[in-house]
Short mmCIF file of C-alpha atoms in Angstrom, two decimals:
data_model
loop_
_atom_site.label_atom_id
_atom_site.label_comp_id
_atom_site.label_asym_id
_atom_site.label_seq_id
_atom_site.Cartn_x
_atom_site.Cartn_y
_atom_site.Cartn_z
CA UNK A 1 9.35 70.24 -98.58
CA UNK A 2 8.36 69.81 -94.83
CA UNK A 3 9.83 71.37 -92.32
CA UNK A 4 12.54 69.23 -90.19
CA UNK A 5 11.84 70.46 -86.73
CA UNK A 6 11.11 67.73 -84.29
CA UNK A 7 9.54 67.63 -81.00
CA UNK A 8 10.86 65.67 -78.23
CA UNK A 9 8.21 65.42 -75.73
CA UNK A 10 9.57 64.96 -72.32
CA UNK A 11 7.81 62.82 -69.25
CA UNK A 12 9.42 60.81 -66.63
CA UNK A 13 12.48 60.92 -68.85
CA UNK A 14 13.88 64.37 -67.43
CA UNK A 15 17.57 63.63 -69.30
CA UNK A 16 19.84 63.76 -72.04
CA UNK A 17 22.33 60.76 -71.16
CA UNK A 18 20.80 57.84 -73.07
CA UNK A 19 17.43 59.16 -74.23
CA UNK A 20 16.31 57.37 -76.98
CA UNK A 21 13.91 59.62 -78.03
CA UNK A 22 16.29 62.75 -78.24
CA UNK A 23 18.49 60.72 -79.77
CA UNK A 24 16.50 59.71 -82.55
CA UNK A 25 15.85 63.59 -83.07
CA UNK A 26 19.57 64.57 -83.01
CA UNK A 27 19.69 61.54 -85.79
CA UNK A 28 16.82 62.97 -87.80
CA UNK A 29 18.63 65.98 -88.29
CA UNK A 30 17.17 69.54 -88.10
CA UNK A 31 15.65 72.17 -85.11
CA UNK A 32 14.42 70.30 -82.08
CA UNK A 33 11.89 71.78 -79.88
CA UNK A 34 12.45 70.42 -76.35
CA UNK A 35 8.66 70.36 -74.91
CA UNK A 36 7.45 68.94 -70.80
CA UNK A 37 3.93 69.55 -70.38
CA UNK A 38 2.18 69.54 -66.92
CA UNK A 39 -1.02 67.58 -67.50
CA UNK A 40 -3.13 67.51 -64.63
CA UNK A 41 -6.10 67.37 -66.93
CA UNK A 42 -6.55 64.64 -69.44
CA UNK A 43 -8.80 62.15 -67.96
CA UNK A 44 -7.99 60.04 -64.75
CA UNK A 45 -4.14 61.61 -65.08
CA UNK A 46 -2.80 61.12 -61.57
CA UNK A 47 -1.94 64.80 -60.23
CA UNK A 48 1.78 64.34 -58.29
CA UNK A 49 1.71 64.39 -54.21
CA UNK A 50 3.62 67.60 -52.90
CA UNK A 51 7.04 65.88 -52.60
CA UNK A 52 7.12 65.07 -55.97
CA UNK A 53 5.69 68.33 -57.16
CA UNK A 54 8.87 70.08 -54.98
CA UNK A 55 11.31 66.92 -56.82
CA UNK A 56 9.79 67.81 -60.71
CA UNK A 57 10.39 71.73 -60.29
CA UNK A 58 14.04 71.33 -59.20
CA UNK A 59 14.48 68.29 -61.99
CA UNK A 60 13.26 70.15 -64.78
CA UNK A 61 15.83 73.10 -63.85
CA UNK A 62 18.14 70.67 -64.02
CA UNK A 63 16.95 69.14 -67.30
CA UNK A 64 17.33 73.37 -68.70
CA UNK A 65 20.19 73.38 -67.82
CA UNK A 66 21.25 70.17 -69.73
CA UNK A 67 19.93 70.77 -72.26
CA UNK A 68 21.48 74.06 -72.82
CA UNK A 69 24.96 72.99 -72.58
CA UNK A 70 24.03 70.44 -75.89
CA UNK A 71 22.56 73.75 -77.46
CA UNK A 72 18.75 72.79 -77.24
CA UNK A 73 16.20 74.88 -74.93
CA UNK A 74 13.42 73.08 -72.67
CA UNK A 75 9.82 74.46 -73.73
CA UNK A 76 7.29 74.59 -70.65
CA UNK A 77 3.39 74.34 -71.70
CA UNK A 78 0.59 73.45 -69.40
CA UNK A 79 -2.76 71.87 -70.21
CA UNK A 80 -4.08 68.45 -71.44
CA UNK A 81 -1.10 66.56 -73.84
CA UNK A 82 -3.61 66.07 -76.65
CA UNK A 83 -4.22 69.78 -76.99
CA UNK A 84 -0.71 71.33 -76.37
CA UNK A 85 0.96 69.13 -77.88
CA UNK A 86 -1.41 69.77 -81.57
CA UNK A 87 -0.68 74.09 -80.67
CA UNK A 88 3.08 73.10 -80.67
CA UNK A 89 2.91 71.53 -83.76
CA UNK A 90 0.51 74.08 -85.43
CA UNK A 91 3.33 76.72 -84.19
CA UNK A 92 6.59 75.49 -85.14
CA UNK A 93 4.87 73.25 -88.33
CA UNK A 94 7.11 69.79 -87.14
CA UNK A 95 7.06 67.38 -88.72
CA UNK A 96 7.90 64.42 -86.34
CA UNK A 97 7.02 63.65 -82.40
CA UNK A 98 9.13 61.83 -80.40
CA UNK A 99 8.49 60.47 -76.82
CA UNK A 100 9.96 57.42 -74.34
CA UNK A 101 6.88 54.87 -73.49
CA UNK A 102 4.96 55.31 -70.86
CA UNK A 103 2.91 52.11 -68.90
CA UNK A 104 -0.22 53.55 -66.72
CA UNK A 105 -3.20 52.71 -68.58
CA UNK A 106 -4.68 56.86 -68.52
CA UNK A 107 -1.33 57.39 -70.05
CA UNK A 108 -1.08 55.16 -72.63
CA UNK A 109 -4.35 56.26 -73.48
CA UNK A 110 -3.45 59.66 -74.02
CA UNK A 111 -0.65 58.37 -76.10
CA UNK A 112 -2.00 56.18 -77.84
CA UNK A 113 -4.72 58.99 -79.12
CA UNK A 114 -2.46 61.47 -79.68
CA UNK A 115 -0.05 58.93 -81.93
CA UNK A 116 -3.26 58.61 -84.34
CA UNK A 117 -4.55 61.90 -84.78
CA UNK A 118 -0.83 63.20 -85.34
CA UNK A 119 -0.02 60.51 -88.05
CA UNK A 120 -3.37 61.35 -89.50
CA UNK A 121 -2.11 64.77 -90.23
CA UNK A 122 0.98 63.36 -91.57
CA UNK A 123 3.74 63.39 -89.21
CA UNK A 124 6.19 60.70 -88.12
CA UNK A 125 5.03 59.78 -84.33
CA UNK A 126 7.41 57.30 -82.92
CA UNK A 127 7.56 56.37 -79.22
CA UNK A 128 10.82 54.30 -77.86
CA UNK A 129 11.67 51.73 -74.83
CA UNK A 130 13.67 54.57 -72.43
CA UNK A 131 12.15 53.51 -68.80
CA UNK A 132 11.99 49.70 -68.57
CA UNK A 133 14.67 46.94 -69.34
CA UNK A 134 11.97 44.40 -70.53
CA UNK A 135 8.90 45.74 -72.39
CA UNK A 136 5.95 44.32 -69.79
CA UNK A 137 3.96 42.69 -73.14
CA UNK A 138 7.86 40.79 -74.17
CA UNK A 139 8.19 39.02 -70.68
CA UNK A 140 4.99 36.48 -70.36
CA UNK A 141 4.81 32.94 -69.18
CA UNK A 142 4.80 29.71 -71.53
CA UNK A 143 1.25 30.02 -71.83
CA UNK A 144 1.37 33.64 -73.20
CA UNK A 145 -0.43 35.57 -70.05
CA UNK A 146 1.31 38.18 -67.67
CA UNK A 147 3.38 36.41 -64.80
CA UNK A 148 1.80 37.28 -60.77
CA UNK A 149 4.69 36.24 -59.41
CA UNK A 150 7.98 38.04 -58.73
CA UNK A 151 10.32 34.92 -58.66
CA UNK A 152 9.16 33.29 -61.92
CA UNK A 153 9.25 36.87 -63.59
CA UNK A 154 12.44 37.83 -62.07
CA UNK A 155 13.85 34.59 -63.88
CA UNK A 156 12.10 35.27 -67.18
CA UNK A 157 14.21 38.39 -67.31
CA UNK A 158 17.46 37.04 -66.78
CA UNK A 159 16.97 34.94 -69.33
CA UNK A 160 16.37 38.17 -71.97
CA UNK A 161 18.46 39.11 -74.02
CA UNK A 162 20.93 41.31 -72.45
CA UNK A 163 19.21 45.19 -71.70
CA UNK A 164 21.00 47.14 -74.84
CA UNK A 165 23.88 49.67 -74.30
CA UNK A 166 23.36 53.14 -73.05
CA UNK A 167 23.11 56.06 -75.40
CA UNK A 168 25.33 58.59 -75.65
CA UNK A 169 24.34 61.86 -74.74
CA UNK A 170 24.27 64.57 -77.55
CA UNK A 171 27.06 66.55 -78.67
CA UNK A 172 26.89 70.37 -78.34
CA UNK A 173 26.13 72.32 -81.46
CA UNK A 174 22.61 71.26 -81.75
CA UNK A 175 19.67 73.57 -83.62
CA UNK A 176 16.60 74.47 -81.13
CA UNK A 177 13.46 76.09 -82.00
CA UNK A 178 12.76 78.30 -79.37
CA UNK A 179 9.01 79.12 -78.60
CA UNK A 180 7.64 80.73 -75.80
CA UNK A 181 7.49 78.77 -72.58
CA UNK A 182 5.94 79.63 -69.23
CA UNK A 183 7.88 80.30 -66.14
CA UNK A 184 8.68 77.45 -64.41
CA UNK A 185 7.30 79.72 -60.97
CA UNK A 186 4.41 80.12 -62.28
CA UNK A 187 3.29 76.58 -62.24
CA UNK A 188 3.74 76.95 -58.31
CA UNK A 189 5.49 73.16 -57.91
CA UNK A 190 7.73 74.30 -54.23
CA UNK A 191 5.38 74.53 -51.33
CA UNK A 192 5.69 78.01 -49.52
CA UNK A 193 2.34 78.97 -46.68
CA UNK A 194 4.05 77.02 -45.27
CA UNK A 195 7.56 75.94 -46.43
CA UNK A 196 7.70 72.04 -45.15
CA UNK A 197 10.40 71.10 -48.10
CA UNK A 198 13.46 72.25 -45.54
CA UNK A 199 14.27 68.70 -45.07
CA UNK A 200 14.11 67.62 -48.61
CA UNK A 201 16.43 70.89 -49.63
CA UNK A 202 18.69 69.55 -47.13
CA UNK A 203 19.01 65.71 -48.23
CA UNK A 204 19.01 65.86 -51.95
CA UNK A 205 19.67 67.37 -55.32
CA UNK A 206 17.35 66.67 -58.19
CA UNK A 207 18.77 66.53 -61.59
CA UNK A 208 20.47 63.99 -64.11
CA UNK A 209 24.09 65.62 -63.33
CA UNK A 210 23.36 64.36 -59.45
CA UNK A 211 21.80 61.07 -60.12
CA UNK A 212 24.92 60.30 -62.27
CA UNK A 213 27.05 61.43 -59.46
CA UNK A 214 25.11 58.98 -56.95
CA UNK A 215 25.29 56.21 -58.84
CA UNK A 216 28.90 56.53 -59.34
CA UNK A 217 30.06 57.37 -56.00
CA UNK A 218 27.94 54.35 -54.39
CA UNK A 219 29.60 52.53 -56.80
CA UNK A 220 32.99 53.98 -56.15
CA UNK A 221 32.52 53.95 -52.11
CA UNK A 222 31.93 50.11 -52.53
CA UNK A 223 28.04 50.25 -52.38
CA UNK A 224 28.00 47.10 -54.33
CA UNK A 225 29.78 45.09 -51.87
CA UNK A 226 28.42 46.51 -48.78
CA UNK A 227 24.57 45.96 -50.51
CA UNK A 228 23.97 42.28 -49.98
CA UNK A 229 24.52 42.46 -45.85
CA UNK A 230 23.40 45.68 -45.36
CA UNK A 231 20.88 47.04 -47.22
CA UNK A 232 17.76 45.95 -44.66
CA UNK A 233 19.75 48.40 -41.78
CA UNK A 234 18.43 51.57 -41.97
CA UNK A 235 21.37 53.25 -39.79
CA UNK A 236 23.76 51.79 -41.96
CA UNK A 237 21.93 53.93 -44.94
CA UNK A 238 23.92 51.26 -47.57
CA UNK A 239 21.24 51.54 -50.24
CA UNK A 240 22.10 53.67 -53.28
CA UNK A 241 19.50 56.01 -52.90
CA UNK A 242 18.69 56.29 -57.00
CA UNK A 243 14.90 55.44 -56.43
CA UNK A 244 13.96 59.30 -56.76
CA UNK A 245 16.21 59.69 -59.93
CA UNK A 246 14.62 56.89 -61.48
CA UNK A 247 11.29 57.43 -60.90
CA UNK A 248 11.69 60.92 -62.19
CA UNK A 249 14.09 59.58 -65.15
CA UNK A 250 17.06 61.55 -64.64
CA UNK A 251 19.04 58.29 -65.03
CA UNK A 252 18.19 55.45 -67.09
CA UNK A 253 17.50 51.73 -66.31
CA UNK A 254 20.06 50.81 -68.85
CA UNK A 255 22.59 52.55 -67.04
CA UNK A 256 22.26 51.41 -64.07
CA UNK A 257 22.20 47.89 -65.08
CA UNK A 258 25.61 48.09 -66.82
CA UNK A 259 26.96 49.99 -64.23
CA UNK A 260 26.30 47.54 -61.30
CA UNK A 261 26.47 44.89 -63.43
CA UNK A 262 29.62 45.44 -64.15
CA UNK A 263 30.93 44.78 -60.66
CA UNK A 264 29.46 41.28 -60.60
CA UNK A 265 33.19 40.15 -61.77
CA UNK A 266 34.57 41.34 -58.70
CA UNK A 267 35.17 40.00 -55.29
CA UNK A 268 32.75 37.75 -54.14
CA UNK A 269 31.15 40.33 -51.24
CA UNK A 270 30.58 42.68 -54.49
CA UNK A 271 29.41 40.03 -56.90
CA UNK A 272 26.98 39.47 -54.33
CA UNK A 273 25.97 42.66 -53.48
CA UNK A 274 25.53 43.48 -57.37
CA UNK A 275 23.27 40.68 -57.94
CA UNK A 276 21.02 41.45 -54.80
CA UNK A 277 20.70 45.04 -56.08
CA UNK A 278 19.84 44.15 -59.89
CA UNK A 279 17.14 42.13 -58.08
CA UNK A 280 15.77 45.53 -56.88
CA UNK A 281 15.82 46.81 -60.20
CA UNK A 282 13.75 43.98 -61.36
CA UNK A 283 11.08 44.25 -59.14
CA UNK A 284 10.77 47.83 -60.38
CA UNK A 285 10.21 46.21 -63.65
CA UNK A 286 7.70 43.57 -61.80
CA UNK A 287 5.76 46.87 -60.92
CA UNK A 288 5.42 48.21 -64.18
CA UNK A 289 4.91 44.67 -65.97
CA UNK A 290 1.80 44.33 -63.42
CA UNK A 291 0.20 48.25 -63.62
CA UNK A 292 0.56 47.71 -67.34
CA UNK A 293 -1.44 43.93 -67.76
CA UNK A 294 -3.10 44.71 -64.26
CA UNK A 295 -4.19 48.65 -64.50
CA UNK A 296 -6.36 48.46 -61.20
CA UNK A 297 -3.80 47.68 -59.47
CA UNK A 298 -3.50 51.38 -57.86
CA UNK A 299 -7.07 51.37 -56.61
CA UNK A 300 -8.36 48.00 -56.44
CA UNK A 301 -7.49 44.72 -54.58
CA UNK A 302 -6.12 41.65 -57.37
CA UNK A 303 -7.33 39.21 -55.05
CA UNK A 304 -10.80 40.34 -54.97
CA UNK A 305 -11.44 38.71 -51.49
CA UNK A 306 -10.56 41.80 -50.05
CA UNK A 307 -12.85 43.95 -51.07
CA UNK A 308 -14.80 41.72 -48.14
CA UNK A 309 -12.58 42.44 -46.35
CA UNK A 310 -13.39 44.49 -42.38
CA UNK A 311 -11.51 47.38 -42.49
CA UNK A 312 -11.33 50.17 -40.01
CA UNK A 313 -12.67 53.51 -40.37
CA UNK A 314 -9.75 55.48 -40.99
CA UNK A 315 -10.30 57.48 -37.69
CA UNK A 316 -9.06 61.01 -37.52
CA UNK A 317 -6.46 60.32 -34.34
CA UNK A 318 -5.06 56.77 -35.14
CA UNK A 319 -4.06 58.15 -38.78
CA UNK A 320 -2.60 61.63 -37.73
CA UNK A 321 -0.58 59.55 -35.56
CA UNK A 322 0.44 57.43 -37.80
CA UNK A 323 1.16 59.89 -40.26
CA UNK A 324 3.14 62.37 -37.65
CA UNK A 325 5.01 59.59 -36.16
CA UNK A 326 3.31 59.48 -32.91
CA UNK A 327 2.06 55.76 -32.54
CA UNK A 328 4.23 54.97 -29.39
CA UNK A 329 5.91 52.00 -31.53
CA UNK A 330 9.17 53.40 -32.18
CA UNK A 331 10.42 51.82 -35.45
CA UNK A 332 7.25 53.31 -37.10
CA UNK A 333 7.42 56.26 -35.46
CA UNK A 334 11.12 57.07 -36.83
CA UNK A 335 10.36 55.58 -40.42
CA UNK A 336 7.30 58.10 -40.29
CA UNK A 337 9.25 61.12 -39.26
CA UNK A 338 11.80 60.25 -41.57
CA UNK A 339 9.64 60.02 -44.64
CA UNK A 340 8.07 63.68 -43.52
CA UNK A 341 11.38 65.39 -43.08
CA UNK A 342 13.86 63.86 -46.35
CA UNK A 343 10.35 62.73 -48.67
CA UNK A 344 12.35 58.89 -47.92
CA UNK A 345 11.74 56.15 -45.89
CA UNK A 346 14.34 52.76 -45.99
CA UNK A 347 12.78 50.24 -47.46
CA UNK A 348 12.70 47.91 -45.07
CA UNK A 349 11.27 50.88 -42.65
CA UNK A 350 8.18 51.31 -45.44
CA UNK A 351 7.42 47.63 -45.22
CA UNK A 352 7.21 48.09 -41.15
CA UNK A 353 4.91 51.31 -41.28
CA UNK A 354 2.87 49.80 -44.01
CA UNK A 355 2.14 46.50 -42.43
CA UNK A 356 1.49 48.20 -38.99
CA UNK A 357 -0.60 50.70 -40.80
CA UNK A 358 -3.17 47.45 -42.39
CA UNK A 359 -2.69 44.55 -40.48
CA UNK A 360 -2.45 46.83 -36.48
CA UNK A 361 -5.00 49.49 -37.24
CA UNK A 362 -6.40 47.81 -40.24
CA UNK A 363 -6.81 50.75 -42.08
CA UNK A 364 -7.16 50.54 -45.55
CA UNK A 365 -3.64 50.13 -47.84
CA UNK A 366 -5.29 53.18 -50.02
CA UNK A 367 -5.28 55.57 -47.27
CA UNK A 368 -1.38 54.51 -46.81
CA UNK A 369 -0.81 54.60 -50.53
CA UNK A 370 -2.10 57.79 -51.02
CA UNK A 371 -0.14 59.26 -48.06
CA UNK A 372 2.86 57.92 -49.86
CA UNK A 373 2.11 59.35 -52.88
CA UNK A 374 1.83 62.92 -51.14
CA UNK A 375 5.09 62.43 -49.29
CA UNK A 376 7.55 59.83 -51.08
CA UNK A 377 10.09 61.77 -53.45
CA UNK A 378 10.40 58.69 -55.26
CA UNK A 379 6.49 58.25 -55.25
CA UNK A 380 6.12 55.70 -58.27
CA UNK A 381 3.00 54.99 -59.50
CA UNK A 382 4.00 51.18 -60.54
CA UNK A 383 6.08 50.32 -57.10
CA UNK A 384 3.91 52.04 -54.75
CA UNK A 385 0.94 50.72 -55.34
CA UNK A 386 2.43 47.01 -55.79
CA UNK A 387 5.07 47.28 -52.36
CA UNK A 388 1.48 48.69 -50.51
CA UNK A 389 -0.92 45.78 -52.58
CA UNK A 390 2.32 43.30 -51.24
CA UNK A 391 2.17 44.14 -47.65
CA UNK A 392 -1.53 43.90 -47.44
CA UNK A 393 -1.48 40.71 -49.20
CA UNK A 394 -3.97 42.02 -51.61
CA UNK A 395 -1.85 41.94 -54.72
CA UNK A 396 -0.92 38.66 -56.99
CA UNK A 397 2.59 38.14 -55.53
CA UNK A 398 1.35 39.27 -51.78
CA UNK A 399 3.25 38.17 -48.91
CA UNK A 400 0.64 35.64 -46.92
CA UNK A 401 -1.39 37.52 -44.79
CA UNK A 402 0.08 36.10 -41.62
CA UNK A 403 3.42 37.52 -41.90
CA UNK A 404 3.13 40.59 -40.15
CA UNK A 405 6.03 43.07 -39.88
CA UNK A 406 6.01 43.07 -36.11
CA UNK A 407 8.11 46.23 -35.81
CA UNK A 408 10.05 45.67 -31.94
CA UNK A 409 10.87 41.94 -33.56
CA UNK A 410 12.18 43.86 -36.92
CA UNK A 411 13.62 46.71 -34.89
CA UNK A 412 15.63 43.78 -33.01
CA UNK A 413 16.57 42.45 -36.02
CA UNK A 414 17.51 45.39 -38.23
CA UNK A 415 18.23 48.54 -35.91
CA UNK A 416 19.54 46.46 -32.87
CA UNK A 417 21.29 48.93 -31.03
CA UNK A 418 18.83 51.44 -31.73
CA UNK A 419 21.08 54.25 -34.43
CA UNK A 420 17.93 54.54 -36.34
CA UNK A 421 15.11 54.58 -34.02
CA UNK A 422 17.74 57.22 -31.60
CA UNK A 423 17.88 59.32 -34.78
CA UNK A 424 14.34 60.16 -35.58
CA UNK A 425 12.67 59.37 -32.18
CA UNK A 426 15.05 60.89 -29.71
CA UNK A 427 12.48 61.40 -27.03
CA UNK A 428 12.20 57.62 -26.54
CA UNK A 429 11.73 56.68 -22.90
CA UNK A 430 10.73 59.59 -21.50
CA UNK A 431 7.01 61.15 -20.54
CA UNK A 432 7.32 63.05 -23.39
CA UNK A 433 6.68 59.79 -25.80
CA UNK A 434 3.25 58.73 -26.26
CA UNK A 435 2.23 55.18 -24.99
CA UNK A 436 1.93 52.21 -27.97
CA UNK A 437 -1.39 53.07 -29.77
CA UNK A 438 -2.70 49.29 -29.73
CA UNK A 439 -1.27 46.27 -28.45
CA UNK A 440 0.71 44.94 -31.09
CA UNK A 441 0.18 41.30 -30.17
CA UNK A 442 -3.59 42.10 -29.84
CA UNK A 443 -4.27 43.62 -33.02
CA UNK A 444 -2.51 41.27 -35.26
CA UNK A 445 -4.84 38.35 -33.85
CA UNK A 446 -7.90 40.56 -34.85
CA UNK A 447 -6.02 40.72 -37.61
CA UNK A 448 -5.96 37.61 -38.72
CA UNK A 449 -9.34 36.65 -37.25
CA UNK A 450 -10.56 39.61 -39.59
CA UNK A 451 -8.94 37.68 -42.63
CA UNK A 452 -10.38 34.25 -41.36
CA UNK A 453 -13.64 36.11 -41.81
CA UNK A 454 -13.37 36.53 -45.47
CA UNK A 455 -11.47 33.39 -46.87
#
């Protein structure tokens, strides 16, 4: 008879609270070995940007700790998923794998190899729908092909079925297999010669117990109502701040949806505000529905006029002072500073730094996409790439090239009497501020001449 144990193999699904794939092992019955692996190995596997490194260590504590209160223990192995994942089933002879879906093409790659050659030797390999609402190859236009637009896709969803209840999380009592594991310190995830992470220490906990907390306090404080009028004003800081949580899966799609969507029966200022956030969560979705049809879409332009396009050599000085929030323009200076202190920037804040970043210097949106990637907390491989592809007008569903994010008009608009920019950028007005890198009137007409150029 073969042996019951099951492996749960964890990802960007760092919970218990409705994990399908634990779930389906508690079901099954028998020991469960709780496995993450750190694969920064198989091929073209995206190694995580420092932020996120600092976010996973602190997340998979969390996850431990979790876990151990249910009666299971969290297994640590390093290496390439194909290979540790065949040494943990040599050495605890499972007989079933179980893993939440995951969309980047390298991964599903992986996956998809691994799910053969471990039904060849007989096991049961099933994978499960735990990070998106709407499986990117259910939602597809009349004529069967991925949609390239957000507003046409964002209506396609609504008119789903209803995203499916949460899961409960396990009860305690469960069976573990314990196996050795390495020490979390050893993989060497918090930064230390130096120490930059102060800031990030500072503004948030990782971990499913504090993304379940967030949620529910926004929700509590009146988030929901306050969401529709002010979530574009930074110092009014009304978002809900899950982005980091979800990326890393310490709270689930599903639950946020019924959550917020639960508070579309209230008063109208909440209704409101609910339905402008689940938009948000949809163009999450968007992001995954286009890295999964569209894999280049982290590397390469979708409108292929662009690789024509003039960019700028990505000069030493202009970048560092982009980067260190030095640019004299003061909106993008604070959004800059604030991203390198918390690992966050507000939203509306990225779409100002990014569009200044391609359209003022005309640098590249890689370069910016790959600082993001170092830096973001909530560095997603599906939304960054698409909000960067979006404000360069390179992706399918770009905003026209002409609308640039002019950031004194936008710091007018959003930050009008100056709470955010005062924050981060305190030395406005005097000597000590540096004067505006370009002329921001200047460089958006090369700007545009440079995209006349290649149409």
């Amino acid at each position: 008879m073969s042996d019951p144990t099951s492996i749960v193999w964890f990802r960007d699904d760092l919970r218990v609270h409705d994990n399908p794939a634990l779930h389906e092992a508690v079901e099954r019955g028998g020991p469960i070995v709780c496995l993450y692996i750190l694969d920064e190995e198989s091929p073209r596997i995206r190694p995580l940007g420092g932020a996120s490194r600092w976010w996973l260590h602190h997340s998979l504590e969390a996850l431990a700790d979790s876990l151990g209160e249910v009666g299971l223990s969290l297994t640590l192995r390093r290496g390439p998923a194909q290979a540790v994942v065949d040494e943990t089933v040599d050495e605890t002879a499972a007989s079933a794998v179980f893993w939440n879906r995951r969309y980047g093409e390298p991964e599903r790659d992986v996956d998809a190899a691994l799910k053969a050659s471990l039904r060849e030797r007989g096991l049961e390999v099933t994978s499960f729908q735990g990070t998106l609402l709407h499986e990117p190859w259910a939602v597809l236009t009349g004529q069967g092909t991925p949609y390239r637009v957000f507003t046409p896709f964002y209506r396609a969803c609504l008119a789903q079925q209803a995203p499916r209840l949460p899961l409960p999380a396990p009860h305690d009592g469960l069976h573990h297999r314990r196996i050795p594991s390495d020490e979390l310190s050893s993989w060497r995830l918090l930064p230390t010669h130096p120490d930059w992470a102060g800031g990030l220490r500072e503004r948030w906990t990782p971990g499913e117990e504090s993304a379940r907390a967030t949620l529910s306090e926004w929700l509590e404080s009146g988030g929901a109502g306050d969401y529709a009028d002010e979530h574009d004003l930074p110092a009014e800081d009304s978002t809900s701040h899950l982005s980091p949580h979800l990326r890393f899966g310490e709270v689930s799609p599903f639950e946020v949806w019924r959550a917020v969507s639960q508070r579309r029966s209230g008063h109208r200022s909440e209704a409101e505000g609910a339905t402008s956030y689940l938009r948000q969560i949809i163009w999450r979705e968007f992001g995954y529905h286009l890295l999964f049809h569209y894999p280049q879409i982290t590397t390469e332009n979708l409108r292929t006029e662009f690789d024509r396009f003039p960019w700028q050599p990505a000069d030493d000085a202009p970048l560092r002072a982009w980067r260190t929030g030095r640019t004299g323009i003061p909106l993008v200076d604070a959004g800059m500073r604030e991203l390198w202190t918390t690992g966050y920037m507000h939203n509306r804040v990225r779409l100002v730094t990014g569009s200044f970043l391609v359209k003022n210097l005309r640098i590249h949106w890689k370069t910016g996409e790959e600082w993001f990637w170092d830096t973001l907390v909530d560095a997603d491989p599906a939304s960054n790439a698409l909000n960067w592809q979006w404000v360069a007008g390179s992706g399918p569903d770009a905003a026209p090239y002409f609308r640039v994010f002019n950031p004194e008009l936008q710091a007018t608009k959003f930050d009008p009497h100056g709470e955010y920019v005062g924050r981060w950028v305190p030395e406005r007005g005097t000597d000590a501020y540096p004067a505006p890198l370009v002329d921001l009137a200047e460089s958006r007409r090369a700007a545009l001449d440079a995209y006349a150029s290649i149409r």
